[in-house]
Short mmCIF file of C-alpha atoms in Angstrom, two decimals:
data_model
loop_
_atom_site.label_atom_id
_atom_site.label_comp_id
_atom_site.label_asym_id
_atom_site.label_seq_id
_atom_site.Cartn_x
_atom_site.Cartn_y
_atom_site.Cartn_z
CA UNK I 1 21.15 -18.92 8.89
CA UNK I 2 22.12 -15.25 9.03
CA UNK I 3 24.51 -12.84 7.37
CA UNK I 4 27.99 -11.43 7.73
CA UNK I 5 29.90 -8.34 6.62
CA UNK I 6 33.05 -8.35 4.54
CA UNK I 7 34.36 -10.51 1.74
CA UNK I 8 33.03 -14.06 1.71
CA UNK I 9 35.23 -17.13 1.92
CA UNK I 10 34.42 -20.81 1.45
CA UNK I 11 33.89 -20.92 5.22
CA UNK I 12 31.45 -17.98 5.32
CA UNK I 13 29.13 -19.26 2.57
CA UNK I 14 29.29 -23.07 2.81
CA UNK I 15 27.55 -25.24 0.21
CA UNK I 16 25.03 -27.91 1.18
CA UNK I 17 23.32 -30.77 -0.62
CA UNK I 18 19.54 -30.80 -1.08
CA UNK I 19 16.65 -28.68 -2.23
CA UNK I 20 16.95 -25.02 -1.22
CA UNK I 21 13.89 -23.28 0.26
CA UNK I 22 13.71 -19.50 0.60
CA UNK I 23 11.81 -19.02 3.87
CA UNK I 24 11.63 -15.21 3.78
CA UNK I 25 8.45 -14.08 1.96
CA UNK I 26 9.15 -11.62 -0.83
CA UNK I 27 5.66 -10.71 -2.08
CA UNK I 28 5.18 -6.93 -2.32
CA UNK I 29 1.54 -6.43 -3.37
CA UNK I 30 1.27 -2.64 -3.01
CA UNK I 31 4.50 -1.99 -4.90
CA UNK I 32 3.51 -4.50 -7.59
CA UNK I 33 0.05 -2.95 -8.05
CA UNK I 34 1.42 0.58 -8.60
CA UNK I 35 4.10 -0.34 -11.12
CA UNK I 36 6.86 -2.19 -9.27
CA UNK I 37 10.54 -1.34 -9.42
CA UNK I 38 10.54 -1.29 -13.21
CA UNK I 39 7.31 0.59 -13.94
CA UNK I 40 7.62 3.80 -11.95
CA UNK I 41 7.80 7.44 -12.99
CA UNK I 42 11.05 9.33 -13.52
CA UNK I 43 12.15 12.19 -11.32
CA UNK I 44 15.19 14.39 -11.98
CA UNK I 45 15.42 15.65 -8.43
CA UNK I 46 15.63 14.05 -5.00
CA UNK I 47 12.51 16.10 -4.23
CA UNK I 48 9.46 15.57 -6.40
CA UNK I 49 6.08 17.26 -6.32
CA UNK I 50 2.53 17.10 -7.57
CA UNK I 51 -0.41 19.49 -7.24
CA UNK I 52 -4.01 19.53 -6.05
CA UNK I 53 -6.76 22.05 -6.68
CA UNK I 54 -10.27 22.27 -5.30
CA UNK I 55 -13.31 24.17 -6.47
CA UNK I 56 -15.97 26.17 -4.64
CA UNK I 57 -18.64 24.27 -2.75
CA UNK I 58 -21.88 23.70 -4.62
CA UNK I 59 -24.51 26.37 -3.91
CA UNK I 60 -27.51 28.03 -5.55
CA UNK I 61 -26.46 31.41 -6.98
CA UNK I 62 -28.64 34.51 -6.53
CA UNK I 63 -27.57 36.89 -9.30
CA UNK I 64 -29.44 40.00 -10.40
CA UNK I 65 -29.94 41.05 -14.01
CA UNK I 66 -27.14 43.21 -15.37
CA UNK I 67 -24.94 42.36 -12.38
CA UNK I 68 -21.16 42.30 -12.77
CA UNK I 69 -19.53 38.90 -12.17
CA UNK I 70 -17.70 38.34 -8.93
CA UNK I 71 -14.11 37.48 -9.73
CA UNK I 72 -12.64 34.42 -8.06
CA UNK I 73 -9.51 32.45 -8.91
CA UNK I 74 -8.78 29.07 -7.37
CA UNK I 75 -5.28 28.56 -6.04
CA UNK I 76 -3.34 25.32 -6.31
CA UNK I 77 -1.52 23.46 -3.55
CA UNK I 78 1.77 21.61 -3.89
CA UNK I 79 2.50 18.24 -2.30
CA UNK I 80 6.02 16.84 -2.10
CA UNK I 81 7.97 13.75 -1.15
CA UNK I 82 11.59 12.63 -1.44
CA UNK I 83 13.37 9.79 -3.21
CA UNK I 84 15.04 7.58 -0.63
CA UNK I 85 18.33 5.76 -1.22
CA UNK I 86 18.22 1.97 -1.29
CA UNK I 87 21.75 0.54 -1.43
CA UNK I 88 23.11 -2.94 -0.77
CA UNK I 89 26.58 -4.37 -1.25
CA UNK I 90 28.17 -7.82 -1.41
CA UNK I 91 31.70 -9.12 -1.83
CA UNK I 92 32.44 -12.68 -2.96
CA UNK I 93 35.94 -14.12 -2.71
CA UNK I 94 37.43 -15.90 -5.72
CA UNK I 95 37.64 -19.21 -3.85
CA UNK I 96 34.04 -18.93 -2.82
CA UNK I 97 32.97 -18.25 -6.41
CA UNK I 98 35.00 -21.16 -7.79
CA UNK I 99 34.58 -23.93 -5.20
CA UNK I 100 31.06 -25.03 -6.10
CA UNK I 101 32.03 -28.62 -5.31
CA UNK I 102 32.99 -27.92 -1.70
CA UNK I 103 30.26 -29.36 0.51
CA UNK I 104 29.56 -28.85 4.20
CA UNK I 105 27.12 -30.39 6.64
CA UNK I 106 25.91 -33.98 6.42
CA UNK I 107 27.78 -35.94 3.74
CA UNK I 108 25.15 -37.54 1.50
CA UNK I 109 24.74 -38.01 -2.21
CA UNK I 110 22.78 -35.26 -3.91
CA UNK I 111 22.89 -32.00 -5.81
CA UNK I 112 24.31 -28.69 -4.64
CA UNK I 113 21.70 -26.25 -6.03
CA UNK I 114 23.71 -22.99 -5.90
CA UNK I 115 26.01 -23.24 -8.92
CA UNK I 116 26.36 -19.45 -9.35
CA UNK I 117 26.95 -17.68 -6.03
CA UNK I 118 26.93 -14.24 -7.67
CA UNK I 119 23.49 -14.70 -9.25
CA UNK I 120 22.17 -16.20 -6.03
CA UNK I 121 23.32 -13.29 -3.86
CA UNK I 122 22.14 -10.74 -6.46
CA UNK I 123 18.64 -12.24 -6.46
CA UNK I 124 18.49 -12.03 -2.68
CA UNK I 125 19.48 -8.34 -2.77
CA UNK I 126 16.80 -7.54 -5.35
CA UNK I 127 14.18 -9.25 -3.22
CA UNK I 128 15.38 -7.38 -0.15
CA UNK I 129 15.21 -4.05 -1.98
CA UNK I 130 11.62 -4.71 -3.04
CA UNK I 131 10.65 -5.64 0.54
CA UNK I 132 12.29 -2.50 1.92
CA UNK I 133 10.56 -0.31 -0.68
CA UNK I 134 7.19 -1.93 0.13
CA UNK I 135 7.66 -1.33 3.85
CA UNK I 136 8.78 2.27 3.27
CA UNK I 137 5.84 3.03 0.95
CA UNK I 138 3.41 1.74 3.58
CA UNK I 139 4.97 2.82 6.87
CA UNK I 140 7.78 5.24 5.96
CA UNK I 141 8.32 8.31 8.19
CA UNK I 142 9.10 11.45 6.14
CA UNK I 143 12.55 12.94 6.59
CA UNK I 144 13.97 15.70 4.39
CA UNK I 145 17.53 16.55 5.43
CA UNK I 146 19.27 19.90 5.09
CA UNK I 147 22.73 18.33 4.77
CA UNK I 148 24.34 14.91 4.28
CA UNK I 149 24.44 14.07 7.99
CA UNK I 150 20.82 12.88 7.81
CA UNK I 151 19.35 10.34 5.39
CA UNK I 152 16.39 11.04 3.13
CA UNK I 153 13.25 9.07 3.99
CA UNK I 154 10.17 8.89 1.80
CA UNK I 155 6.72 9.50 3.29
CA UNK I 156 4.61 6.34 3.37
CA UNK I 157 0.83 6.01 3.45
CA UNK I 158 0.79 5.69 7.25
CA UNK I 159 1.91 9.30 7.58
CA UNK I 160 0.50 10.64 4.31
CA UNK I 161 -3.17 9.87 5.07
CA UNK I 162 -4.48 12.49 7.48
CA UNK I 163 -7.94 13.63 6.34
CA UNK I 164 -9.89 10.36 6.36
CA UNK I 165 -8.70 8.66 9.54
CA UNK I 166 -11.08 6.59 11.66
CA UNK I 167 -9.85 5.80 15.19
CA UNK I 168 -10.99 2.38 16.41
CA UNK I 169 -9.99 2.89 20.03
CA UNK I 170 -8.54 -0.63 20.42
CA UNK I 171 -11.84 -2.22 19.35
CA UNK I 172 -12.09 -5.09 16.89
CA UNK I 173 -12.77 -4.13 13.30
CA UNK I 174 -16.50 -3.78 12.66
CA UNK I 175 -18.86 -2.59 9.96
CA UNK I 176 -19.23 0.65 11.94
CA UNK I 177 -15.56 1.42 11.30
CA UNK I 178 -15.65 0.64 7.59
CA UNK I 179 -18.91 2.54 7.08
CA UNK I 180 -17.38 5.59 8.76
CA UNK I 181 -14.36 5.25 6.48
CA UNK I 182 -16.43 5.00 3.28
CA UNK I 183 -18.46 8.08 4.29
CA UNK I 184 -15.37 10.13 5.15
CA UNK I 185 -13.73 9.26 1.82
CA UNK I 186 -16.93 9.97 -0.13
CA UNK I 187 -17.35 13.33 1.63
CA UNK I 188 -13.75 14.16 0.68
CA UNK I 189 -14.43 13.47 -3.00
CA UNK I 190 -12.73 10.08 -3.37
CA UNK I 191 -13.64 8.70 -6.83
CA UNK I 192 -13.55 5.01 -5.76
CA UNK I 193 -12.37 4.15 -9.28
CA UNK I 194 -9.95 1.44 -8.14
CA UNK I 195 -9.80 1.45 -4.36
CA UNK I 196 -8.09 -1.41 -2.54
CA UNK I 197 -7.89 -2.17 1.18
CA UNK I 198 -4.48 -3.34 2.41
CA UNK I 199 -4.43 -5.30 5.67
CA UNK I 200 -2.14 -7.58 7.63
CA UNK I 201 -3.05 -11.18 8.48
CA UNK I 202 -5.30 -10.56 11.49
CA UNK I 203 -7.16 -7.56 10.04
CA UNK I 204 -7.53 -9.44 6.72
CA UNK I 205 -9.33 -12.24 8.59
CA UNK I 206 -11.44 -9.68 10.45
CA UNK I 207 -12.63 -8.24 7.13
CA UNK I 208 -13.78 -11.71 6.10
CA UNK I 209 -15.55 -12.17 9.44
CA UNK I 210 -17.31 -8.80 9.13
CA UNK I 211 -18.44 -9.13 5.50
CA UNK I 212 -18.38 -12.86 4.86
CA UNK I 213 -21.38 -15.09 4.29
CA UNK I 214 -20.78 -18.76 3.52
CA UNK I 215 -23.69 -20.74 2.07
CA UNK I 216 -24.04 -24.16 3.67
CA UNK I 217 -22.12 -26.93 1.93
CA UNK I 218 -21.56 -30.52 3.05
CA UNK I 219 -18.09 -30.75 1.51
CA UNK I 220 -16.46 -27.29 1.54
CA UNK I 221 -16.03 -24.95 4.50
CA UNK I 222 -14.69 -21.44 4.94
CA UNK I 223 -14.63 -18.28 2.87
CA UNK I 224 -12.30 -15.48 1.80
CA UNK I 225 -13.74 -12.10 0.86
CA UNK I 226 -11.85 -10.58 -2.08
CA UNK I 227 -14.09 -7.57 -2.72
CA UNK I 228 -16.66 -5.48 -0.87
CA UNK I 229 -19.58 -3.84 -2.60
CA UNK I 230 -20.59 -0.71 -0.74
CA UNK I 231 -22.75 2.32 -1.54
CA UNK I 232 -20.09 4.15 -3.54
CA UNK I 233 -18.65 1.29 -5.57
CA UNK I 234 -16.40 -1.73 -5.09
CA UNK I 235 -13.38 -2.04 -2.83
CA UNK I 236 -10.81 -4.81 -3.27
CA UNK I 237 -9.06 -6.51 -0.36
CA UNK I 238 -5.37 -7.45 -0.39
CA UNK I 239 -3.29 -9.12 2.29
CA UNK I 240 0.02 -7.32 2.84
CA UNK I 241 2.37 -8.62 5.53
CA UNK I 242 4.14 -5.25 5.73
CA UNK I 243 1.07 -3.40 6.98
CA UNK I 244 0.96 -2.17 10.61
CA UNK I 245 -0.78 -4.74 12.79
CA UNK I 246 -3.47 -2.36 14.08
CA UNK I 247 -4.32 -0.46 10.88
CA UNK I 248 -5.91 -0.91 7.47
CA UNK I 249 -5.55 1.46 4.51
CA UNK I 250 -8.02 2.11 1.72
CA UNK I 251 -5.91 3.28 -1.22
CA UNK I 252 -6.97 4.84 -4.53
CA UNK I 253 -4.39 2.99 -6.63
CA UNK I 254 -4.46 5.00 -9.91
CA UNK I 255 -2.96 8.09 -8.22
CA UNK I 256 -0.05 6.17 -6.65
CA UNK I 257 3.28 5.50 -8.32
CA UNK I 258 6.96 4.96 -7.49
CA UNK I 259 9.07 7.99 -8.42
CA UNK I 260 12.62 7.00 -9.34
CA UNK I 261 15.74 9.09 -9.76
CA UNK I 262 17.38 8.23 -13.07
CA UNK I 263 21.17 8.05 -12.71
CA UNK I 264 22.67 8.98 -16.13
CA UNK I 265 24.08 5.99 -17.94
CA UNK I 266 22.87 3.56 -15.26
CA UNK I 267 19.11 3.82 -14.89
CA UNK I 268 16.68 3.69 -11.97
CA UNK I 269 17.79 0.55 -10.11
CA UNK I 270 21.04 -1.11 -11.10
CA UNK I 271 23.75 -3.54 -10.09
CA UNK I 272 27.33 -2.44 -10.73
CA UNK I 273 30.82 -3.73 -9.88
CA UNK I 274 32.76 -1.85 -7.24
CA UNK I 275 36.46 -0.99 -7.23
CA UNK I 276 38.64 -4.09 -6.99
CA UNK I 277 40.99 -4.07 -4.00
CA UNK I 278 41.49 -7.79 -3.29
CA UNK I 279 40.84 -11.29 -4.63
CA UNK I 280 37.08 -10.87 -4.80
CA UNK I 281 34.20 -9.64 -6.92
CA UNK I 282 32.47 -6.67 -5.25
CA UNK I 283 29.07 -5.30 -6.28
CA UNK I 284 26.39 -2.91 -5.17
CA UNK I 285 22.68 -2.61 -5.88
CA UNK I 286 21.63 1.05 -5.95
CA UNK I 287 18.45 3.02 -6.50
CA UNK I 288 16.64 6.12 -5.27
CA UNK I 289 12.87 5.69 -5.01
CA UNK I 290 10.02 7.62 -3.38
CA UNK I 291 6.24 7.33 -3.25
CA UNK I 292 3.88 9.63 -5.13
CA UNK I 293 0.46 9.15 -3.54
CA UNK I 294 -1.65 11.85 -5.22
CA UNK I 295 -4.40 13.61 -3.22
CA UNK I 296 -4.23 12.13 0.29
CA UNK I 297 -7.90 12.89 0.85
CA UNK I 298 -8.79 10.21 -1.73
CA UNK I 299 -7.29 7.58 0.59
CA UNK I 300 -8.38 6.54 4.06
CA UNK I 301 -7.30 4.52 7.07
CA UNK I 302 -8.61 2.91 10.23
CA UNK I 303 -6.17 3.05 13.13
CA UNK I 304 -5.93 1.64 16.64
CA UNK I 305 -7.62 -1.66 15.88
CA UNK I 306 -7.48 -4.62 18.24
CA UNK I 307 -4.79 -7.07 17.15
CA UNK I 308 -6.06 -10.27 18.78
#
């Protein structure tokens, strides 16, 4: 297994007999829950922005009769991110496209499942793009270039969430950590309208250990917590393999969305043929996508957790 660069031949992409299993997971839960690669919002610039505004803290006024009002105007703040380029190419030689009956490996009777190499390779590129977008939306480091010698990189949740950050200090996840997170988010005004925790495998199991209670049963064992009820509402739990191993994020989903640059006549994410220079079919998958995450103080994270 592996990959290669250049135009494929019948020797580069050999055909085998037997059922084909895709062993690379391609689930992208965060991306799927905020609209996916087909349900994002349009942007007409590589930079895109949104705004936040706060109001004065609650207090008891002390105003005299006939007093003049005190003028106060609330200013708005702008938040920005960039659309990052996701581009993948593939080149399939004519012989490779045509010779579906060529078989390699052990010679046995059976079916060769890949009857359309172009569709097969295109599907793999689409899955890879979704995985890369998911990883970038979660862990992406922001990079806004001033010229074309540096690539644009979208800011992911790891770097976007700054206000409500609970440091675990290499300790195992505990109720103390989650309670501190809920309080910090509540104090910051998080609405908890549809908040979901994203965690990798180990931290997902830790959440079940912390909040789980399994009634005794003679025939069924184990449990899996899908939702936590806490003082400010309900929080869902989702396993995401692209999360950092020592962190969990609590995300207010309704304010998150992919922002996609619409290329005129082509769309947001598209496959197109490339210039023909040899006996092959050449294609590219292209799209520019960034994460809009709304007010970062409505999200939260726990960092520095033990990973074993």
